[in-house]
Amino acid sequence: MAEFDAVVVGGGIQGLMVAWEIARHGGRPLLLERNALGSGASNASLGIVHGGLRYLQSLDVRRWHRSRREQLWFAREFAAYTRSIDCVMPLYRGAFRSRSLFRTAFLLERAMARVTGLVTLGRKAHLVTPAEVAGGYPIPRAGLVGGAVWPELAVDDPLGLMRNIAGRIEQAGGVVREHEEVVALDLVGSAVRGVVVRGAQRETRYAANTVMLCVGAASRSIARRLDRDLPALSARTLAFNLLLDVPAVSGQAVAVSPVPGRGRSYFLRDRGGRLLAGTYYAPIEADLGRGAVVTVPPTLVEAFLKDLCAAAPWLKGVSILETWAGLLPDVDGGGKTLRAHDLVLHHGDHGGPRGLWTLLGTKLTTAHALAGEAVNRALFKPSRQRDQVDE
Ligand SMILES: Cc1cc2nc3c(=O)[nH]c(=O)nc-3n(C[C@H](O)[C@H](O)[C@H](O)COP(=O)(O)OP(=O)(O)OC[C@H]3O[C@@H](n4cnc5c(N)ncnc54)[C@H](O)[C@@H]3O)c2cc1C
């Protein structure tokens, strides 16, 4: 008989949510993390649990609903680790991001909230005057016509949150082990019977009929090692944030753009009293995802700083305290377009072992929803379904 109901590989937000989902439904999961918990992309995050307002700008009501529902769940479930944060988007004359665009999205959101009963967090989204924008940051004033302010949920201590989930897994009867790397599968015929793990001292085997790979950026290389190459699992976009040695003067998250009101924008938010800026994305050719820390090439740090200083000139000459980086799934392995949709894939449906699953999440917000959907399919209601789950 199997020792565990499932082995969950990867101790980032996705693996933790999966193991917890199994444990709280009466199953016994074993979660294995090759480094320390949260050492992948999850701890590098800007920590904004999005409620999906951006999806309403493209009228994607289903994704708005999923994000808002999950954001509210996060706020309830992790009240000690989250707080409401106002996001501020300065608006400029003649730009695409206009007062009317945000006014329409806000109205639509209010209507959707009435229909679905999903309230918003904190203060209602609203428009403000130029004098009220930016919570004390000297953002460019030329052409500024006001700002859009909407509430989101912020996580200030992602690692603390992940450790809290690990505690809940263990309380519910699951097991969490760090510094144990899954290196092979135990197979009987074409079905999974467990995993082979390399720890500090020796090799160990754990028995389970279901193995759920939640290894983020390592998904494609692990699939290649344990099963076969599955290009759908590409993860090649580098994403990083910089913690700057500048006091954060506002509790808000303020967006700044190198060309005010247009193109790429970065959020500046408070993290432990300092300014956290992000997120910068760049295609990367080499696989940097193997070690505990993803190293960002200095040229890319410089490129981000240059862009940031064009957007926020008062940051010129600032020192960097930390660089937090991770690799994220992209659409096609080219590193240019971030994957927007979560993926859950049963290798058995692609010619691989039965009982082997890969989950590729795209956001903190929806990690719990993806976990629920995948666990339901893998353990409770097995059925052949499409791989993509959030459309
Ligand atoms: C800079 C940055 C900013 C971001 N900002 C936000 C944000 O504001 N809001 C938001 O919602 N999302 C944000 N994201 C995205 C979000 O962080 C990710 O979608 C999420 O953390 C992915 O979680 P994960 O568990 O899938 O992957 P990871 O956190 O990368 O976890 C995978 C884990 O698997 C482990 N592992 C790999 N191979 C093995 C093996 N063989 N055996 C055992 N363990 C293994 C790794 O060590 C790692 O810990 C951001 C991401 C980055 C990088």
mmCIF file with all atom_site columns, N, CA and C and ligand atoms in Angstrom, residues 9-15 32-36 38-42 44-50 180-182 214-218 222 239-241 279 324-328 361-365, ligand 1:
data_model
loop_
_atom_site.group_PDB
_atom_site.id
_atom_site.type_symbol
_atom_site.label_atom_id
_atom_site.label_alt_id
_atom_site.label_comp_id
_atom_site.label_asym_id
_atom_site.label_entity_id
_atom_site.label_seq_id
_atom_site.pdbx_PDB_ins_code
_atom_site.Cartn_x
_atom_site.Cartn_y
_atom_site.Cartn_z
_atom_site.occupancy
_atom_site.B_iso_or_equiv
_atom_site.pdbx_formal_charge
_atom_site.auth_seq_id
_atom_site.auth_comp_id
_atom_site.auth_asym_id
_atom_site.auth_atom_id
_atom_site.pdbx_PDB_model_num
ATOM   1   N N   . VAL A 1 9   ? 5.879  17.753 -5.479  1.00 0.00 ? 9   VAL A N   1
ATOM   2   C CA  . VAL A 1 9   ? 7.286  18.149 -5.658  1.00 0.00 ? 9   VAL A CA  1
ATOM   3   C C   . VAL A 1 9   ? 7.349  19.661 -5.846  1.00 0.00 ? 9   VAL A C   1
ATOM   4   N N   . GLY A 1 10  ? 8.083  20.355 -4.964  1.00 0.00 ? 10  GLY A N   1
ATOM   5   C CA  . GLY A 1 10  ? 8.236  21.800 -5.070  1.00 0.00 ? 10  GLY A CA  1
ATOM   6   C C   . GLY A 1 10  ? 7.583  22.515 -3.910  1.00 0.00 ? 10  GLY A C   1
ATOM   7   N N   . GLY A 1 11  ? 8.378  23.258 -3.168  1.00 0.00 ? 11  GLY A N   1
ATOM   8   C CA  . GLY A 1 11  ? 7.881  23.982 -1.987  1.00 0.00 ? 11  GLY A CA  1
ATOM   9   C C   . GLY A 1 11  ? 7.765  25.464 -2.237  1.00 0.00 ? 11  GLY A C   1
ATOM   10  N N   . GLY A 1 12  ? 7.185  25.838 -3.402  1.00 0.00 ? 12  GLY A N   1
ATOM   11  C CA  . GLY A 1 12  ? 6.776  27.228 -3.645  1.00 0.00 ? 12  GLY A CA  1
ATOM   12  C C   . GLY A 1 12  ? 5.295  27.336 -3.325  1.00 0.00 ? 12  GLY A C   1
ATOM   13  N N   . ILE A 1 13  ? 4.706  28.456 -3.659  1.00 0.00 ? 13  ILE A N   1
ATOM   14  C CA  . ILE A 1 13  ? 3.291  28.657 -3.309  1.00 0.00 ? 13  ILE A CA  1
ATOM   15  C C   . ILE A 1 13  ? 2.407  27.575 -3.924  1.00 0.00 ? 13  ILE A C   1
ATOM   16  N N   . GLN A 1 14  ? 2.753  27.128 -5.155  1.00 0.00 ? 14  GLN A N   1
ATOM   17  C CA  . GLN A 1 14  ? 1.890  26.160 -5.834  1.00 0.00 ? 14  GLN A CA  1
ATOM   18  C C   . GLN A 1 14  ? 1.917  24.796 -5.146  1.00 0.00 ? 14  GLN A C   1
ATOM   19  N N   . GLY A 1 15  ? 3.117  24.311 -4.855  1.00 0.00 ? 15  GLY A N   1
ATOM   20  C CA  . GLY A 1 15  ? 3.226  23.004 -4.203  1.00 0.00 ? 15  GLY A CA  1
ATOM   21  C C   . GLY A 1 15  ? 2.583  23.025 -2.817  1.00 0.00 ? 15  GLY A C   1
ATOM   22  N N   . LEU A 1 32  ? 7.961  17.666 -1.065  1.00 0.00 ? 32  LEU A N   1
ATOM   23  C CA  . LEU A 1 32  ? 9.422  17.633 -1.102  1.00 0.00 ? 32  LEU A CA  1
ATOM   24  C C   . LEU A 1 32  ? 9.955  18.888 -1.796  1.00 0.00 ? 32  LEU A C   1
ATOM   25  N N   . GLU A 1 33  ? 10.874 19.567 -1.153  1.00 0.00 ? 33  GLU A N   1
ATOM   26  C CA  . GLU A 1 33  ? 11.495 20.772 -1.737  1.00 0.00 ? 33  GLU A CA  1
ATOM   27  C C   . GLU A 1 33  ? 13.012 20.558 -1.760  1.00 0.00 ? 33  GLU A C   1
ATOM   28  N N   . ARG A 1 34  ? 13.618 20.806 -2.907  1.00 0.00 ? 34  ARG A N   1
ATOM   29  C CA  . ARG A 1 34  ? 15.048 20.504 -3.030  1.00 0.00 ? 34  ARG A CA  1
ATOM   30  C C   . ARG A 1 34  ? 15.949 21.504 -2.285  1.00 0.00 ? 34  ARG A C   1
ATOM   31  N N   . ASN A 1 35  ? 15.464 22.734 -2.094  1.00 0.00 ? 35  ASN A N   1
ATOM   32  C CA  . ASN A 1 35  ? 16.235 23.716 -1.323  1.00 0.00 ? 35  ASN A CA  1
ATOM   33  C C   . ASN A 1 35  ? 15.461 24.014 -0.038  1.00 0.00 ? 35  ASN A C   1
ATOM   34  N N   . ALA A 1 36  ? 15.309 25.309 0.255   1.00 0.00 ? 36  ALA A N   1
ATOM   35  C CA  . ALA A 1 36  ? 14.445 25.672 1.388   1.00 0.00 ? 36  ALA A CA  1
ATOM   36  C C   . ALA A 1 36  ? 13.095 26.072 0.821   1.00 0.00 ? 36  ALA A C   1
ATOM   37  N N   . GLY A 1 38  ? 10.099 28.064 -0.482  1.00 0.00 ? 38  GLY A N   1
ATOM   38  C CA  . GLY A 1 38  ? 10.023 29.425 -1.031  1.00 0.00 ? 38  GLY A CA  1
ATOM   39  C C   . GLY A 1 38  ? 11.280 29.900 -1.723  1.00 0.00 ? 38  GLY A C   1
ATOM   40  N N   . SER A 1 39  ? 12.186 28.999 -2.049  1.00 0.00 ? 39  SER A N   1
ATOM   41  C CA  . SER A 1 39  ? 13.452 29.470 -2.637  1.00 0.00 ? 39  SER A CA  1
ATOM   42  C C   . SER A 1 39  ? 13.347 29.694 -4.147  1.00 0.00 ? 39  SER A C   1
ATOM   43  N N   . GLY A 1 40  ? 12.192 29.430 -4.745  1.00 0.00 ? 40  GLY A N   1
ATOM   44  C CA  . GLY A 1 40  ? 12.012 29.694 -6.177  1.00 0.00 ? 40  GLY A CA  1
ATOM   45  C C   . GLY A 1 40  ? 11.392 31.064 -6.410  1.00 0.00 ? 40  GLY A C   1
ATOM   46  N N   . ALA A 1 41  ? 10.508 31.139 -7.389  1.00 0.00 ? 41  ALA A N   1
ATOM   47  C CA  . ALA A 1 41  ? 9.922  32.426 -7.778  1.00 0.00 ? 41  ALA A CA  1
ATOM   48  C C   . ALA A 1 41  ? 9.045  33.023 -6.674  1.00 0.00 ? 41  ALA A C   1
ATOM   49  N N   . SER A 1 42  ? 8.465  32.139 -5.846  1.00 0.00 ? 42  SER A N   1
ATOM   50  C CA  . SER A 1 42  ? 7.423  32.623 -4.929  1.00 0.00 ? 42  SER A CA  1
ATOM   51  C C   . SER A 1 42  ? 7.919  33.692 -3.958  1.00 0.00 ? 42  SER A C   1
ATOM   52  N N   . ALA A 1 44  ? 10.294 35.748 -4.560  1.00 0.00 ? 44  ALA A N   1
ATOM   53  C CA  . ALA A 1 44  ? 10.786 36.925 -5.303  1.00 0.00 ? 44  ALA A CA  1
ATOM   54  C C   . ALA A 1 44  ? 9.639  37.861 -5.670  1.00 0.00 ? 44  ALA A C   1
ATOM   55  N N   . SER A 1 45  ? 8.431  37.404 -5.447  1.00 0.00 ? 45  SER A N   1
ATOM   56  C CA  . SER A 1 45  ? 7.248  38.121 -5.930  1.00 0.00 ? 45  SER A CA  1
ATOM   57  C C   . SER A 1 45  ? 7.138  39.536 -5.365  1.00 0.00 ? 45  SER A C   1
ATOM   58  N N   . LEU A 1 46  ? 6.460  40.362 -6.128  1.00 0.00 ? 46  LEU A N   1
ATOM   59  C CA  . LEU A 1 46  ? 6.167  41.721 -5.651  1.00 0.00 ? 46  LEU A CA  1
ATOM   60  C C   . LEU A 1 46  ? 5.123  41.670 -4.526  1.00 0.00 ? 46  LEU A C   1
ATOM   61  N N   . GLY A 1 47  ? 4.462  40.539 -4.431  1.00 0.00 ? 47  GLY A N   1
ATOM   62  C CA  . GLY A 1 47  ? 3.537  40.326 -3.310  1.00 0.00 ? 47  GLY A CA  1
ATOM   63  C C   . GLY A 1 47  ? 2.188  40.984 -3.472  1.00 0.00 ? 47  GLY A C   1
ATOM   64  N N   . ILE A 1 48  ? 1.783  41.235 -4.707  1.00 0.00 ? 48  ILE A N   1
ATOM   65  C CA  . ILE A 1 48  ? 0.435  41.778 -4.911  1.00 0.00 ? 48  ILE A CA  1
ATOM   66  C C   . ILE A 1 48  ? -0.480 40.625 -5.343  1.00 0.00 ? 48  ILE A C   1
ATOM   67  N N   . VAL A 1 49  ? -1.486 40.368 -4.520  1.00 0.00 ? 49  VAL A N   1
ATOM   68  C CA  . VAL A 1 49  ? -2.471 39.340 -4.852  1.00 0.00 ? 49  VAL A CA  1
ATOM   69  C C   . VAL A 1 49  ? -3.589 40.065 -5.615  1.00 0.00 ? 49  VAL A C   1
ATOM   70  N N   . HIS A 1 50  ? -3.528 39.946 -6.945  1.00 0.00 ? 50  HIS A N   1
ATOM   71  C CA  . HIS A 1 50  ? -4.396 40.768 -7.808  1.00 0.00 ? 50  HIS A CA  1
ATOM   72  C C   . HIS A 1 50  ? -5.852 40.304 -7.772  1.00 0.00 ? 50  HIS A C   1
ATOM   73  N N   . GLU A 1 180 ? 15.375 17.968 -0.043  1.00 0.00 ? 180 GLU A N   1
ATOM   74  C CA  . GLU A 1 180 ? 15.260 16.633 -0.636  1.00 0.00 ? 180 GLU A CA  1
ATOM   75  C C   . GLU A 1 180 ? 14.817 16.822 -2.086  1.00 0.00 ? 180 GLU A C   1
ATOM   76  N N   . GLU A 1 181 ? 15.660 16.381 -3.003  1.00 0.00 ? 181 GLU A N   1
ATOM   77  C CA  . GLU A 1 181 ? 15.399 16.622 -4.423  1.00 0.00 ? 181 GLU A CA  1
ATOM   78  C C   . GLU A 1 181 ? 14.889 15.354 -5.103  1.00 0.00 ? 181 GLU A C   1
ATOM   79  N N   . VAL A 1 182 ? 13.778 15.469 -5.790  1.00 0.00 ? 182 VAL A N   1
ATOM   80  C CA  . VAL A 1 182 ? 13.256 14.323 -6.542  1.00 0.00 ? 182 VAL A CA  1
ATOM   81  C C   . VAL A 1 182 ? 14.099 14.162 -7.804  1.00 0.00 ? 182 VAL A C   1
ATOM   82  N N   . CYS A 1 214 ? 5.171  20.554 -9.005  1.00 0.00 ? 214 CYS A N   1
ATOM   83  C CA  . CYS A 1 214 ? 4.851  21.991 -8.896  1.00 0.00 ? 214 CYS A CA  1
ATOM   84  C C   . CYS A 1 214 ? 6.188  22.710 -8.812  1.00 0.00 ? 214 CYS A C   1
ATOM   85  N N   . VAL A 1 215 ? 6.988  22.574 -9.853  1.00 0.00 ? 215 VAL A N   1
ATOM   86  C CA  . VAL A 1 215 ? 8.385  22.991 -9.777  1.00 0.00 ? 215 VAL A CA  1
ATOM   87  C C   . VAL A 1 215 ? 8.647  24.264 -10.571 1.00 0.00 ? 215 VAL A C   1
ATOM   88  N N   . GLY A 1 216 ? 7.588  24.985 -10.930 1.00 0.00 ? 216 GLY A N   1
ATOM   89  C CA  . GLY A 1 216 ? 7.715  26.291 -11.573 1.00 0.00 ? 216 GLY A CA  1
ATOM   90  C C   . GLY A 1 216 ? 8.654  26.254 -12.758 1.00 0.00 ? 216 GLY A C   1
ATOM   91  N N   . ALA A 1 217 ? 9.697  27.067 -12.669 1.00 0.00 ? 217 ALA A N   1
ATOM   92  C CA  . ALA A 1 217 ? 10.625 27.236 -13.789 1.00 0.00 ? 217 ALA A CA  1
ATOM   93  C C   . ALA A 1 217 ? 11.308 25.946 -14.203 1.00 0.00 ? 217 ALA A C   1
ATOM   94  N N   . ALA A 1 218 ? 11.391 24.998 -13.274 1.00 0.00 ? 218 ALA A N   1
ATOM   95  C CA  . ALA A 1 218 ? 12.095 23.751 -13.592 1.00 0.00 ? 218 ALA A CA  1
ATOM   96  C C   . ALA A 1 218 ? 11.189 22.739 -14.295 1.00 0.00 ? 218 ALA A C   1
ATOM   97  N N   . ILE A 1 222 ? 12.476 19.065 -15.566 1.00 0.00 ? 222 ILE A N   1
ATOM   98  C CA  . ILE A 1 222 ? 12.094 17.900 -14.746 1.00 0.00 ? 222 ILE A CA  1
ATOM   99  C C   . ILE A 1 222 ? 11.262 16.928 -15.584 1.00 0.00 ? 222 ILE A C   1
ATOM   100 N N   . ALA A 1 239 ? 12.162 37.284 -14.421 1.00 0.00 ? 239 ALA A N   1
ATOM   101 C CA  . ALA A 1 239 ? 11.433 38.399 -13.803 1.00 0.00 ? 239 ALA A CA  1
ATOM   102 C C   . ALA A 1 239 ? 12.164 38.773 -12.526 1.00 0.00 ? 239 ALA A C   1
ATOM   103 N N   . PHE A 1 240 ? 12.363 40.066 -12.314 1.00 0.00 ? 240 PHE A N   1
ATOM   104 C CA  . PHE A 1 240 ? 13.010 40.438 -11.039 1.00 0.00 ? 240 PHE A CA  1
ATOM   105 C C   . PHE A 1 240 ? 12.547 41.799 -10.527 1.00 0.00 ? 240 PHE A C   1
ATOM   106 N N   . ASN A 1 241 ? 12.697 41.931 -9.222  1.00 0.00 ? 241 ASN A N   1
ATOM   107 C CA  . ASN A 1 241 ? 12.385 43.174 -8.512  1.00 0.00 ? 241 ASN A CA  1
ATOM   108 C C   . ASN A 1 241 ? 13.645 43.656 -7.818  1.00 0.00 ? 241 ASN A C   1
ATOM   109 N N   . THR A 1 279 ? 7.783  45.060 -11.785 1.00 0.00 ? 279 THR A N   1
ATOM   110 C CA  . THR A 1 279 ? 8.676  43.930 -12.062 1.00 0.00 ? 279 THR A CA  1
ATOM   111 C C   . THR A 1 279 ? 9.281  44.105 -13.448 1.00 0.00 ? 279 THR A C   1
ATOM   112 N N   . TRP A 1 324 ? 15.573 40.403 -6.242  1.00 0.00 ? 324 TRP A N   1
ATOM   113 C CA  . TRP A 1 324 ? 14.773 39.183 -6.087  1.00 0.00 ? 324 TRP A CA  1
ATOM   114 C C   . TRP A 1 324 ? 14.316 38.737 -7.463  1.00 0.00 ? 324 TRP A C   1
ATOM   115 N N   . ALA A 1 325 ? 14.709 37.521 -7.831  1.00 0.00 ? 325 ALA A N   1
ATOM   116 C CA  . ALA A 1 325 ? 14.443 37.092 -9.202  1.00 0.00 ? 325 ALA A CA  1
ATOM   117 C C   . ALA A 1 325 ? 13.866 35.697 -9.256  1.00 0.00 ? 325 ALA A C   1
ATOM   118 N N   . GLY A 1 326 ? 13.166 35.430 -10.343 1.00 0.00 ? 326 GLY A N   1
ATOM   119 C CA  . GLY A 1 326 ? 12.670 34.086 -10.598 1.00 0.00 ? 326 GLY A CA  1
ATOM   120 C C   . GLY A 1 326 ? 12.440 33.905 -12.082 1.00 0.00 ? 326 GLY A C   1
ATOM   121 N N   . LEU A 1 327 ? 12.297 32.665 -12.493 1.00 0.00 ? 327 LEU A N   1
ATOM   122 C CA  . LEU A 1 327 ? 11.946 32.394 -13.885 1.00 0.00 ? 327 LEU A CA  1
ATOM   123 C C   . LEU A 1 327 ? 10.468 32.057 -13.935 1.00 0.00 ? 327 LEU A C   1
ATOM   124 N N   . LEU A 1 328 ? 9.805  32.559 -14.959 1.00 0.00 ? 328 LEU A N   1
ATOM   125 C CA  . LEU A 1 328 ? 8.363  32.340 -15.072 1.00 0.00 ? 328 LEU A CA  1
ATOM   126 C C   . LEU A 1 328 ? 8.029  31.684 -16.398 1.00 0.00 ? 328 LEU A C   1
ATOM   127 N N   . GLY A 1 361 ? 1.541  27.294 -12.514 1.00 0.00 ? 361 GLY A N   1
ATOM   128 C CA  . GLY A 1 361 ? 0.712  28.447 -12.128 1.00 0.00 ? 361 GLY A CA  1
ATOM   129 C C   . GLY A 1 361 ? 1.334  29.734 -12.635 1.00 0.00 ? 361 GLY A C   1
ATOM   130 N N   . THR A 1 362 ? 0.507  30.769 -12.719 1.00 0.00 ? 362 THR A N   1
ATOM   131 C CA  . THR A 1 362 ? 1.013  32.035 -13.245 1.00 0.00 ? 362 THR A CA  1
ATOM   132 C C   . THR A 1 362 ? 0.950  33.169 -12.236 1.00 0.00 ? 362 THR A C   1
ATOM   133 N N   . LYS A 1 363 ? 0.266  32.966 -11.135 1.00 0.00 ? 363 LYS A N   1
ATOM   134 C CA  . LYS A 1 363 ? 0.082  34.048 -10.162 1.00 0.00 ? 363 LYS A CA  1
ATOM   135 C C   . LYS A 1 363 ? -0.029 33.487 -8.755  1.00 0.00 ? 363 LYS A C   1
ATOM   136 N N   . LEU A 1 364 ? 0.337  34.293 -7.765  1.00 0.00 ? 364 LEU A N   1
ATOM   137 C CA  . LEU A 1 364 ? 0.065  33.918 -6.372  1.00 0.00 ? 364 LEU A CA  1
ATOM   138 C C   . LEU A 1 364 ? -1.434 33.763 -6.195  1.00 0.00 ? 364 LEU A C   1
ATOM   139 N N   . THR A 1 365 ? -2.169 34.730 -6.744  1.00 0.00 ? 365 THR A N   1
ATOM   140 C CA  . THR A 1 365 ? -3.619 34.801 -6.536  1.00 0.00 ? 365 THR A CA  1
ATOM   141 C C   . THR A 1 365 ? -4.321 33.484 -6.820  1.00 0.00 ? 365 THR A C   1
HETATM 142 C C1  . LIG B 2 .   ? 9.996  39.025 -9.691  1.00 0.00 ? 1   LIG B C1  1
HETATM 143 C C2  . LIG B 2 .   ? 8.638  38.393 -9.606  1.00 0.00 ? 1   LIG B C2  1
HETATM 144 C C3  . LIG B 2 .   ? 7.538  39.156 -9.229  1.00 0.00 ? 1   LIG B C3  1
HETATM 145 C C4  . LIG B 2 .   ? 6.270  38.559 -9.150  1.00 0.00 ? 1   LIG B C4  1
HETATM 146 N N1  . LIG B 2 .   ? 5.228  39.311 -8.675  1.00 0.00 ? 1   LIG B N1  1
HETATM 147 C C5  . LIG B 2 .   ? 4.013  38.719 -8.530  1.00 0.00 ? 1   LIG B C5  1
HETATM 148 C C6  . LIG B 2 .   ? 2.936  39.440 -7.933  1.00 0.00 ? 1   LIG B C6  1
HETATM 149 O O1  . LIG B 2 .   ? 3.062  40.598 -7.497  1.00 0.00 ? 1   LIG B O1  1
HETATM 150 N N2  . LIG B 2 .   ? 1.742  38.808 -7.829  1.00 0.00 ? 1   LIG B N2  1
HETATM 151 C C7  . LIG B 2 .   ? 1.547  37.514 -8.257  1.00 0.00 ? 1   LIG B C7  1
HETATM 152 O O2  . LIG B 2 .   ? 0.438  36.990 -8.147  1.00 0.00 ? 1   LIG B O2  1
HETATM 153 N N3  . LIG B 2 .   ? 2.558  36.792 -8.806  1.00 0.00 ? 1   LIG B N3  1
HETATM 154 C C8  . LIG B 2 .   ? 3.784  37.373 -8.935  1.00 0.00 ? 1   LIG B C8  1
HETATM 155 N N4  . LIG B 2 .   ? 4.813  36.646 -9.461  1.00 0.00 ? 1   LIG B N4  1
HETATM 156 C C9  . LIG B 2 .   ? 4.545  35.275 -9.956  1.00 0.00 ? 1   LIG B C9  1
HETATM 157 C C10 . LIG B 2 .   ? 4.508  34.293 -8.810  1.00 0.00 ? 1   LIG B C10 1
HETATM 158 O O3  . LIG B 2 .   ? 5.532  34.564 -7.879  1.00 0.00 ? 1   LIG B O3  1
HETATM 159 C C11 . LIG B 2 .   ? 4.676  32.877 -9.384  1.00 0.00 ? 1   LIG B C11 1
HETATM 160 O O4  . LIG B 2 .   ? 3.634  32.638 -10.305 1.00 0.00 ? 1   LIG B O4  1
HETATM 161 C C12 . LIG B 2 .   ? 4.596  31.810 -8.298  1.00 0.00 ? 1   LIG B C12 1
HETATM 162 O O5  . LIG B 2 .   ? 5.422  32.139 -7.217  1.00 0.00 ? 1   LIG B O5  1
HETATM 163 C C13 . LIG B 2 .   ? 5.021  30.465 -8.862  1.00 0.00 ? 1   LIG B C13 1
HETATM 164 O O6  . LIG B 2 .   ? 5.026  29.539 -7.803  1.00 0.00 ? 1   LIG B O6  1
HETATM 165 P P1  . LIG B 2 .   ? 5.500  28.045 -7.995  1.00 0.00 ? 1   LIG B P1  1
HETATM 166 O O7  . LIG B 2 .   ? 5.302  27.357 -6.701  1.00 0.00 ? 1   LIG B O7  1
HETATM 167 O O8  . LIG B 2 .   ? 4.846  27.504 -9.220  1.00 0.00 ? 1   LIG B O8  1
HETATM 168 O O9  . LIG B 2 .   ? 7.053  28.137 -8.373  1.00 0.00 ? 1   LIG B O9  1
HETATM 169 P P2  . LIG B 2 .   ? 8.324  28.346 -7.421  1.00 0.00 ? 1   LIG B P2  1
HETATM 170 O O10 . LIG B 2 .   ? 8.063  29.340 -6.355  1.00 0.00 ? 1   LIG B O10 1
HETATM 171 O O11 . LIG B 2 .   ? 9.465  28.637 -8.349  1.00 0.00 ? 1   LIG B O11 1
HETATM 172 O O12 . LIG B 2 .   ? 8.524  26.942 -6.711  1.00 0.00 ? 1   LIG B O12 1
HETATM 173 C C14 . LIG B 2 .   ? 9.038  25.807 -7.341  1.00 0.00 ? 1   LIG B C14 1
HETATM 174 C C15 . LIG B 2 .   ? 9.873  25.068 -6.320  1.00 0.00 ? 1   LIG B C15 1
HETATM 175 O O13 . LIG B 2 .   ? 10.195 23.773 -6.838  1.00 0.00 ? 1   LIG B O13 1
HETATM 176 C C16 . LIG B 2 .   ? 11.453 23.408 -6.309  1.00 0.00 ? 1   LIG B C16 1
HETATM 177 N N5  . LIG B 2 .   ? 11.993 22.284 -7.099  1.00 0.00 ? 1   LIG B N5  1
HETATM 178 C C17 . LIG B 2 .   ? 12.378 22.304 -8.400  1.00 0.00 ? 1   LIG B C17 1
HETATM 179 N N6  . LIG B 2 .   ? 12.803 21.081 -8.771  1.00 0.00 ? 1   LIG B N6  1
HETATM 180 C C18 . LIG B 2 .   ? 12.667 20.259 -7.693  1.00 0.00 ? 1   LIG B C18 1
HETATM 181 C C19 . LIG B 2 .   ? 12.945 18.859 -7.466  1.00 0.00 ? 1   LIG B C19 1
HETATM 182 N N7  . LIG B 2 .   ? 13.426 18.078 -8.418  1.00 0.00 ? 1   LIG B N7  1
HETATM 183 N N8  . LIG B 2 .   ? 12.695 18.350 -6.243  1.00 0.00 ? 1   LIG B N8  1
HETATM 184 C C20 . LIG B 2 .   ? 12.192 19.121 -5.258  1.00 0.00 ? 1   LIG B C20 1
HETATM 185 N N9  . LIG B 2 .   ? 11.933 20.458 -5.418  1.00 0.00 ? 1   LIG B N9  1
HETATM 186 C C21 . LIG B 2 .   ? 12.161 21.013 -6.625  1.00 0.00 ? 1   LIG B C21 1
HETATM 187 C C22 . LIG B 2 .   ? 12.247 24.697 -6.443  1.00 0.00 ? 1   LIG B C22 1
HETATM 188 O O14 . LIG B 2 .   ? 13.386 24.700 -5.601  1.00 0.00 ? 1   LIG B O14 1
HETATM 189 C C23 . LIG B 2 .   ? 11.202 25.741 -6.025  1.00 0.00 ? 1   LIG B C23 1
HETATM 190 O O15 . LIG B 2 .   ? 11.268 26.066 -4.657  1.00 0.00 ? 1   LIG B O15 1
HETATM 191 C C24 . LIG B 2 .   ? 6.103  37.207 -9.506  1.00 0.00 ? 1   LIG B C24 1
HETATM 192 C C25 . LIG B 2 .   ? 7.207  36.433 -9.862  1.00 0.00 ? 1   LIG B C25 1
HETATM 193 C C26 . LIG B 2 .   ? 8.468  37.010 -9.895  1.00 0.00 ? 1   LIG B C26 1
HETATM 194 C C27 . LIG B 2 .   ? 9.657  36.164 -10.241 1.00 0.00 ? 1   LIG B C27 1
#
